[in-house]
């Protein structure tokens, strides 16, 4: 897996760090980041600090993650968005499903 991820000490929070480009090429890595070894996780943070570009497939990946984990995860956050990425998320109305901070 080429994406970095970090678990909180109690194992209930997972932070996934995306790279400069968040696009179709990250489908497998992103899915593995939130599905492997994540039992007991109740909060997911997507850190977009390095992300300068995201396409529609990235939006789809975020929605698929939300849909597949919504039974067990109670908090979904997207953090550290650059202005151009934040604008995409706002236009797509992602604040309805994700806490964007």
Coordinates of C-alpha atoms in Angstrom, one line a residue:
X1 CA 0.0 0.0 0.0
X2 CA 1.5 3.3 -1.0
X3 CA -0.8 5.5 1.1
X4 CA 0.2 6.4 4.6
X5 CA -2.2 5.7 7.5
X6 CA -2.1 6.1 11.2
X7 CA -4.2 4.7 14.0
X8 CA -4.9 6.5 17.3
X9 CA -3.5 4.8 20.4
X10 CA -6.9 3.3 21.2
X11 CA -7.3 2.0 17.6
X12 CA -10.7 3.7 17.2
X13 CA -9.5 6.5 14.9
X14 CA -7.9 6.0 11.5
X15 CA -6.2 8.8 9.6
X16 CA -5.5 8.2 5.9
X17 CA -3.0 10.6 4.3
X18 CA -3.5 11.2 0.5
X19 CA -0.8 12.1 -1.9
X20 CA -0.5 15.0 -4.4
X21 CA -2.9 13.4 -6.8
X22 CA -6.0 11.6 -5.6
X23 CA -7.4 10.0 -8.8
X24 CA -8.4 6.7 -10.4
X25 CA -4.8 5.4 -9.9
X26 CA -5.4 5.3 -6.2
X27 CA -8.5 3.0 -6.2
X28 CA -6.8 -0.1 -4.8
X29 CA -4.5 1.6 -2.4
X30 CA -7.4 3.7 -1.0
X31 CA -9.7 0.8 -0.5
X32 CA -6.9 -1.2 1.2
X33 CA -6.2 1.8 3.5
X34 CA -9.7 1.8 5.0
X35 CA -10.4 -1.9 4.9
X36 CA -7.4 -3.9 6.0
X37 CA -6.8 -4.2 9.8
X38 CA -9.5 -1.6 10.6
X39 CA -11.7 -3.6 13.0
X40 CA -12.9 -1.5 15.8
X41 CA -12.4 1.8 14.0
X42 CA -15.2 4.3 14.6
X43 CA -13.7 7.5 13.2
X44 CA -12.0 8.0 9.9
X45 CA -10.0 11.2 8.9
X46 CA -9.0 11.8 5.4
X47 CA -6.0 14.1 5.4
X48 CA -5.7 16.1 2.1
X49 CA -2.8 18.3 3.2
X50 CA -0.6 17.2 0.2
X51 CA -3.4 16.8 -2.3
X52 CA -3.4 19.4 -5.1
X53 CA -5.6 17.5 -7.5
X54 CA -8.6 15.2 -7.2
X55 CA -11.0 14.0 -9.9
X56 CA -14.5 12.6 -10.0
X57 CA -13.2 9.1 -9.3
X58 CA -11.7 10.4 -6.0
X59 CA -15.2 11.7 -5.0
X60 CA -16.6 8.3 -5.9
X61 CA -14.0 6.5 -3.7
X62 CA -14.9 8.7 -0.8
X63 CA -18.6 8.0 -1.2
X64 CA -17.9 4.2 -1.6
X65 CA -15.9 4.3 1.6
X66 CA -18.7 6.1 3.4
X67 CA -21.3 3.7 2.2
X68 CA -19.4 0.6 3.0
X69 CA -18.4 1.7 6.5
X70 CA -21.4 3.7 7.6
X71 CA -22.7 0.8 9.8
X72 CA -19.6 0.7 12.0
X73 CA -18.0 4.2 11.6
X74 CA -19.8 7.1 13.2
X75 CA -17.5 10.0 12.2
X76 CA -16.0 10.8 8.8
X77 CA -13.8 13.9 8.5
X78 CA -11.9 15.5 5.6
X79 CA -9.1 17.7 6.9
X80 CA -6.4 20.1 5.6
X81 CA -7.9 20.8 2.2
X82 CA -6.1 23.2 -0.1
X83 CA -8.5 25.8 -1.6
X84 CA -8.9 24.2 -5.0
X85 CA -9.7 20.8 -3.4
X86 CA -12.1 22.4 -0.9
X87 CA -13.9 24.1 -3.7
X88 CA -14.5 20.7 -5.5
X89 CA -15.8 19.2 -2.2
X90 CA -18.1 22.2 -1.6
X91 CA -19.5 22.1 -5.2
X92 CA -20.2 18.3 -4.8
X93 CA -21.9 19.0 -1.4
X94 CA -19.6 16.6 0.5
X95 CA -20.3 18.5 3.7
X96 CA -23.6 16.6 3.9
X97 CA -21.8 13.3 4.5
X98 CA -18.4 14.4 5.8
X99 CA -17.2 16.9 8.4
X100 CA -14.9 19.1 6.4
X101 CA -12.4 21.0 8.6

